[in-house]
Amino acid sequence: MNYRNRTLGALTVKIYIVILFIAIGAFLYGCAALQEAGEKRQKRLDERRDPKHLMLTASKGNIDIDANPLEGKPHGESEHYTLTFAEDLLAKDDFDEEKERETFTGSALSYMESLYDELHNIYGFKPTHKIHVTLYDLYRGTNRLAVTGTQYKYGNNIKTVTGITMHFPMRMYDKVEVRVHELTHAFTNIYFLPTWFNEGVAVLMQMEYAKGSGHPKFESLERSLKLDLNGINELENWGGHIESTPLTHWRYSYAYTVVSELRKRFGKDLYIKVFELMEADQLHQKLAGKMPTSFIVYYVSQAAGVDLVPFFQNLKFNVRKIDKKDILLYIQQQNKQPHIHN
C-alpha cells in the first residue's frame, strides 16, 4: 500500500512538473508573442515617424511672422522660404483674423523647412535662392492649379537664376503630394531640364516618396507609347503645367514610368549622380533655353555607366549619342544666334 501511494505521489509530482513546464512555456511564448507584437507596433510607429512617410520632425530654424505686414512684405519668413497670403485668401473666414494667420504661418513654414531638408538629402543639392510661396483661394481663376516658376537673367552667354516662386491655391497646398511635386520643381528647375524629365522626377517624388495618387505607372513602356505625326514620342512635345490636352494625363504617367524604370535598373542614387555631374559641368547655365533630350540622356548614361541612347531610341525619343564636345558645340552655335528673353 505504501509502495502504491509512493508511486501515485511520484506520478502526481511528474504531472505537476509537466503542467508547470507547459505553463512556463505558454508564459514564455506569450511574452515572446507580446514582444513580437510590441516590436511590430514600434516598427509601425517608426515608419510613421520616418521622413519617407512624411511624418517630419518640426524645423528648429527661426521663423519670423508678421500677421499684418506692410504692402509687398510676406506674412512669414524662414531660412529658405517666404510665405504670403493673397488678398482673396485673406477675405476667407480661416484667415481673416490675425491669430489664425500667425498659427498657420508658423506651422506651414516649419513643415516646408523640414520637407526642404528631406529633398536636400535625397538629391544632394539645393537651390541658392529663397523660395517665395504665395497662397490663394483661387490662382489664375482656379483652385486646381499649383505652379512653381524660376526667374532668371541671361547675360554674357550665361543663364543665372534670380528667383523661385511657388503659387498654391489652398485646395492644392492642403495636398502633401502636391507640395512635394512643386518643391521638387523648385529644386530641379535650376538645371533647365527637358519638360518631360523635369515632370517625371517630380511625379516620381510625388508617387514614391509622398505616396500620392493620380499618375500611376504603366506596366509597359512599349505598349503605352504614343507618337506624334513624325513618329516621335509625344513626351517631346510637352508644354508642361500650362498644357491641358487629352494627352496631359498620359504624359505625366509616361514620364514618371520612364524615370522610375531607370531608377529601378540603376539604383536609387541614379539621379543624385546625374545632378552631381551636371552641377560639376555647369553647362546648363550656358544654354539659351531648356536642354534637349540628348543632353539629359548623356548625363543619365554617364551616371548609369551604360549607353542609354538605344533605350531612348527604342521609345522613339528624338535622341542621338553625343559627348561633351557635341554639347559644347551645340552651346556655341546657340550663342551665335540672337536671343530674346523676357
XYZ file of C-alpha atoms in Angstrom:
342
model
C 0.000 0.000 0.000
C 2.770 2.356 0.917
C 4.575 1.460 -2.317
C 1.407 2.265 -4.314
C 0.958 5.598 -2.582
C 4.585 6.489 -3.225
C 4.105 5.556 -6.887
C 0.961 7.673 -7.175
C 2.682 10.523 -5.393
C 5.651 10.364 -7.744
C 3.308 10.290 -10.743
C 1.408 13.280 -9.385
C 4.657 15.200 -8.988
C 5.622 14.350 -12.555
C 2.242 15.559 -13.802
C 2.635 18.780 -11.865
C 6.120 19.222 -13.321
C 4.806 18.657 -16.842
C 1.967 21.110 -16.231
C 4.461 23.589 -14.777
C 6.685 23.299 -17.855
C 3.666 23.729 -20.097
C 2.618 26.796 -18.125
C 6.144 28.236 -18.242
C 6.327 27.514 -21.966
C 2.965 29.174 -22.554
C 4.064 32.137 -20.457
C 7.362 32.461 -22.332
C 5.574 32.052 -25.660
C 3.088 34.674 -24.603
C 5.927 37.008 -23.639
C 7.633 36.364 -26.961
C 4.381 36.981 -28.800
C 3.810 40.162 -26.826
C 7.384 41.244 -27.520
C 6.968 40.499 -31.228
C 3.680 42.384 -31.281
C 5.355 45.253 -29.467
C 8.234 45.268 -31.926
C 5.804 45.293 -34.860
C 3.895 48.153 -33.276
C 7.124 50.080 -32.702
C 8.141 49.445 -36.301
C 4.826 50.881 -37.480
C 5.320 53.905 -35.246
C 8.872 54.356 -36.502
C 7.657 54.112 -40.096
C 5.024 56.740 -39.431
C 7.706 58.999 -37.993
C 10.100 58.178 -40.825
C 10.523 61.087 -43.287
C 9.671 58.695 -46.117
C 6.156 58.595 -44.708
C 6.183 62.398 -44.318
C 5.775 62.435 -40.529
C 8.532 65.039 -40.460
C 10.201 66.473 -37.396
C 9.341 70.138 -36.899
C 12.001 72.534 -38.108
C 14.185 74.088 -35.416
C 15.035 77.089 -37.564
C 13.922 80.621 -36.835
C 10.580 81.694 -38.294
C 9.609 85.364 -38.361
C 5.892 86.046 -38.567
C 4.104 89.305 -39.306
C 0.358 88.727 -39.478
C -0.203 92.300 -40.751
C 2.795 93.111 -42.941
C 3.354 96.255 -44.950
C 2.318 96.055 -48.582
C 4.702 93.904 -50.579
C 6.081 92.149 -47.492
C 5.467 88.474 -46.626
C 3.405 87.203 -43.708
C 6.212 84.858 -42.687
C 9.863 84.157 -43.431
C 12.175 81.244 -42.632
C 15.655 80.214 -43.752
C 14.568 79.017 -47.208
C 11.068 80.468 -47.704
C 8.816 83.444 -47.538
C 5.066 82.914 -47.187
C 2.414 85.392 -48.331
C -1.383 85.253 -48.268
C -3.037 86.636 -51.380
C -5.860 89.159 -50.951
C -8.595 86.708 -51.935
C -7.445 84.281 -49.218
C -7.331 86.986 -46.551
C -11.048 87.512 -47.132
C -11.825 83.909 -46.124
C -13.012 83.010 -42.622
C -9.971 80.838 -41.875
C -7.512 83.678 -42.493
C -9.290 86.929 -41.705
C -8.058 87.047 -38.101
C -4.502 87.778 -37.010
C -4.205 84.760 -34.701
C -5.329 82.419 -37.488
C -2.652 83.743 -39.828
C 0.058 83.512 -37.158
C -0.756 79.898 -36.294
C -0.965 78.775 -39.910
C 2.209 80.596 -40.973
C 4.320 79.075 -38.201
C 3.066 75.569 -38.892
C 3.348 75.855 -42.687
C 6.895 77.223 -42.712
C 8.070 74.670 -40.157
C 6.710 71.833 -42.274
C 8.071 73.246 -45.524
C 11.535 73.669 -43.989
C 11.514 70.028 -42.883
C 10.395 68.933 -46.338
C 13.138 71.090 -47.868
C 15.727 69.287 -45.728
C 14.419 65.903 -46.852
C 14.620 66.760 -50.553
C 18.099 68.154 -49.992
C 19.078 64.771 -48.525
C 17.501 62.912 -51.448
C 19.018 64.979 -54.270
C 22.257 66.086 -52.660
C 21.843 69.740 -53.695
C 19.554 72.676 -53.020
C 18.644 76.000 -54.613
C 20.738 79.006 -53.683
C 17.719 81.326 -53.613
C 14.824 81.600 -51.205
C 11.540 80.179 -52.405
C 8.692 82.687 -52.326
C 5.392 80.918 -51.626
C 2.054 82.652 -52.189
C -1.220 81.062 -51.092
C -4.528 81.872 -52.781
C -8.155 80.935 -52.679
C -8.054 80.869 -56.494
C -4.950 81.073 -58.664
C -5.493 82.059 -62.286
C -9.201 81.596 -61.705
C -8.996 78.012 -60.428
C -8.305 76.120 -57.214
C -6.811 73.139 -59.064
C -3.537 74.607 -60.384
C -0.260 74.814 -58.449
C 2.746 76.308 -60.244
C 6.443 76.707 -59.493
C 8.339 79.302 -61.505
C 12.042 80.037 -61.874
C 13.111 83.528 -62.838
C 16.471 84.109 -64.454
C 18.577 86.594 -66.360
C 20.738 85.901 -69.405
C 23.918 87.834 -69.994
C 27.403 87.140 -71.352
C 26.069 83.792 -72.571
C 25.343 82.686 -69.006
C 21.869 81.987 -67.631
C 21.569 82.857 -63.932
C 18.637 82.099 -61.637
C 17.354 85.235 -59.906
C 14.350 83.887 -58.042
C 11.993 80.972 -57.367
C 8.247 81.304 -56.772
C 5.546 78.821 -55.805
C 1.827 79.565 -56.209
C -0.722 77.399 -54.399
C -4.489 77.634 -54.134
C -5.250 76.359 -50.611
C -7.004 73.330 -52.066
C -3.708 72.293 -53.687
C -1.488 73.297 -50.770
C -3.518 71.047 -48.476
C -2.368 68.042 -50.541
C 1.049 66.877 -49.334
C 1.808 65.171 -52.645
C 1.301 68.466 -54.491
C 3.681 70.245 -52.125
C 6.287 67.538 -52.739
C 5.770 67.734 -56.521
C 6.149 71.509 -56.620
C 9.082 71.622 -54.229
C 10.857 69.090 -56.449
C 10.423 71.588 -59.293
C 11.867 74.332 -57.083
C 14.979 72.173 -56.685
C 15.360 70.873 -60.250
C 14.168 73.863 -62.319
C 17.578 75.466 -61.849
C 19.013 72.917 -64.307
C 16.661 73.856 -67.203
C 15.752 70.211 -67.826
C 13.577 68.929 -70.674
C 9.946 69.268 -69.615
C 9.242 65.522 -69.672
C 12.251 64.746 -67.438
C 11.513 67.605 -65.045
C 7.905 66.481 -64.635
C 8.924 62.831 -64.483
C 11.193 63.255 -61.443
C 8.564 65.483 -59.764
C 5.903 62.776 -60.190
C 8.455 60.195 -59.010
C 8.770 62.084 -55.723
C 5.013 62.653 -55.568
C 4.176 58.979 -56.046
C 7.027 57.104 -54.385
C 8.067 59.497 -51.612
C 4.786 61.209 -50.778
C 2.774 58.045 -51.553
C 0.488 60.104 -53.776
C -2.003 59.125 -56.414
C -3.251 60.332 -59.764
C -0.380 59.323 -62.032
C 0.130 55.540 -61.871
C 2.947 53.892 -63.760
C 2.295 51.996 -66.967
C 3.015 48.268 -66.974
C 4.845 48.501 -70.310
C 6.647 51.483 -71.816
C 6.459 49.939 -75.285
C 2.729 49.123 -75.224
C 1.810 52.500 -73.729
C 3.866 54.530 -76.207
C 2.206 57.399 -78.107
C 3.802 59.001 -81.168
C 3.279 62.275 -82.996
C 2.870 62.525 -86.777
C 6.644 62.444 -87.217
C 6.933 59.188 -85.283
C 8.474 60.894 -82.235
C 7.489 60.146 -78.646
C 4.758 62.603 -77.625
C 6.672 63.477 -74.453
C 9.000 65.549 -76.634
C 6.108 67.934 -77.426
C 5.095 68.594 -73.826
C 4.437 72.167 -72.744
C 4.385 71.331 -69.012
C 1.939 72.772 -66.470
C 0.452 75.228 -68.940
C -0.726 72.397 -71.166
C -4.187 70.885 -70.859
C -4.931 68.376 -73.605
C -6.218 64.785 -73.799
C -2.550 63.719 -73.707
C -1.655 65.540 -70.487
C -2.544 62.742 -68.060
C -0.724 60.212 -70.248
C 2.361 62.434 -70.342
C 2.625 62.669 -66.549
C 2.272 58.906 -66.138
C 4.578 58.023 -69.037
C 7.326 60.428 -67.941
C 7.077 59.015 -64.419
C 7.279 55.463 -65.768
C 10.442 56.278 -67.745
C 12.356 57.877 -64.854
C 11.122 55.241 -62.396
C 12.231 52.411 -64.674
C 15.717 53.912 -64.993
C 15.954 54.333 -61.225
C 14.853 50.737 -60.746
C 17.543 49.483 -63.144
C 20.452 51.616 -61.969
C 19.766 52.315 -58.308
C 18.105 54.866 -56.066
C 21.126 57.162 -56.204
C 20.986 57.419 -60.026
C 19.543 60.928 -60.090
C 21.818 62.135 -57.302
C 24.699 61.202 -59.622
C 23.007 62.892 -62.597
C 22.668 66.199 -60.763
C 26.190 65.934 -59.358
C 27.553 65.551 -62.896
C 25.529 68.487 -64.216
C 26.498 70.631 -61.250
C 30.167 69.851 -61.834
C 29.993 70.841 -65.512
C 27.649 73.837 -65.148
C 26.890 73.572 -68.877
C 23.160 74.093 -68.271
C 23.934 77.711 -67.377
C 25.258 78.298 -70.890
C 22.092 77.118 -72.632
C 19.795 79.740 -74.115
C 16.771 77.528 -73.354
C 15.911 74.126 -71.956
C 18.341 71.317 -72.679
C 17.435 68.862 -75.459
C 16.676 65.247 -74.566
C 20.056 64.075 -75.950
C 21.677 66.384 -73.386
C 19.966 64.757 -70.379
C 20.439 61.262 -71.838
C 24.189 61.961 -71.968
C 24.240 62.691 -68.217
C 21.940 59.803 -67.262
C 24.174 57.468 -69.275
C 27.262 58.822 -67.524
C 25.620 58.302 -64.125
C 24.420 54.785 -65.002
C 27.681 53.747 -66.631
C 25.686 52.458 -69.608
C 24.919 53.958 -73.015
C 21.180 54.603 -72.732
C 20.696 56.036 -76.224
C 19.331 52.674 -77.515
C 16.841 52.586 -74.611
C 15.503 56.026 -75.539
C 15.608 55.382 -79.270
C 13.527 52.251 -78.717
C 10.929 54.504 -77.059
C 11.082 56.849 -80.078
C 12.692 59.809 -78.342
C 14.446 62.213 -80.676
C 17.973 61.415 -79.462
C 21.417 60.526 -80.710
C 24.637 59.618 -78.967
C 26.660 62.698 -78.044
C 29.720 63.531 -75.982
C 30.961 66.630 -74.175
C 32.365 68.110 -77.403
C 28.936 67.870 -79.053
C 27.344 69.663 -76.117
C 29.902 72.465 -76.203
C 29.483 72.853 -79.971
C 25.687 72.975 -79.578
C 26.003 75.695 -76.947
C 28.445 77.631 -79.118
C 26.075 77.506 -82.085
C 23.170 78.615 -79.901
C 25.082 81.570 -78.592
C 25.825 82.800 -82.108
C 22.107 83.343 -82.606
C 20.267 86.432 -81.331
C 18.137 85.618 -78.303
C 15.040 87.332 -76.948
C 14.428 86.951 -73.195
C 11.509 88.211 -71.151
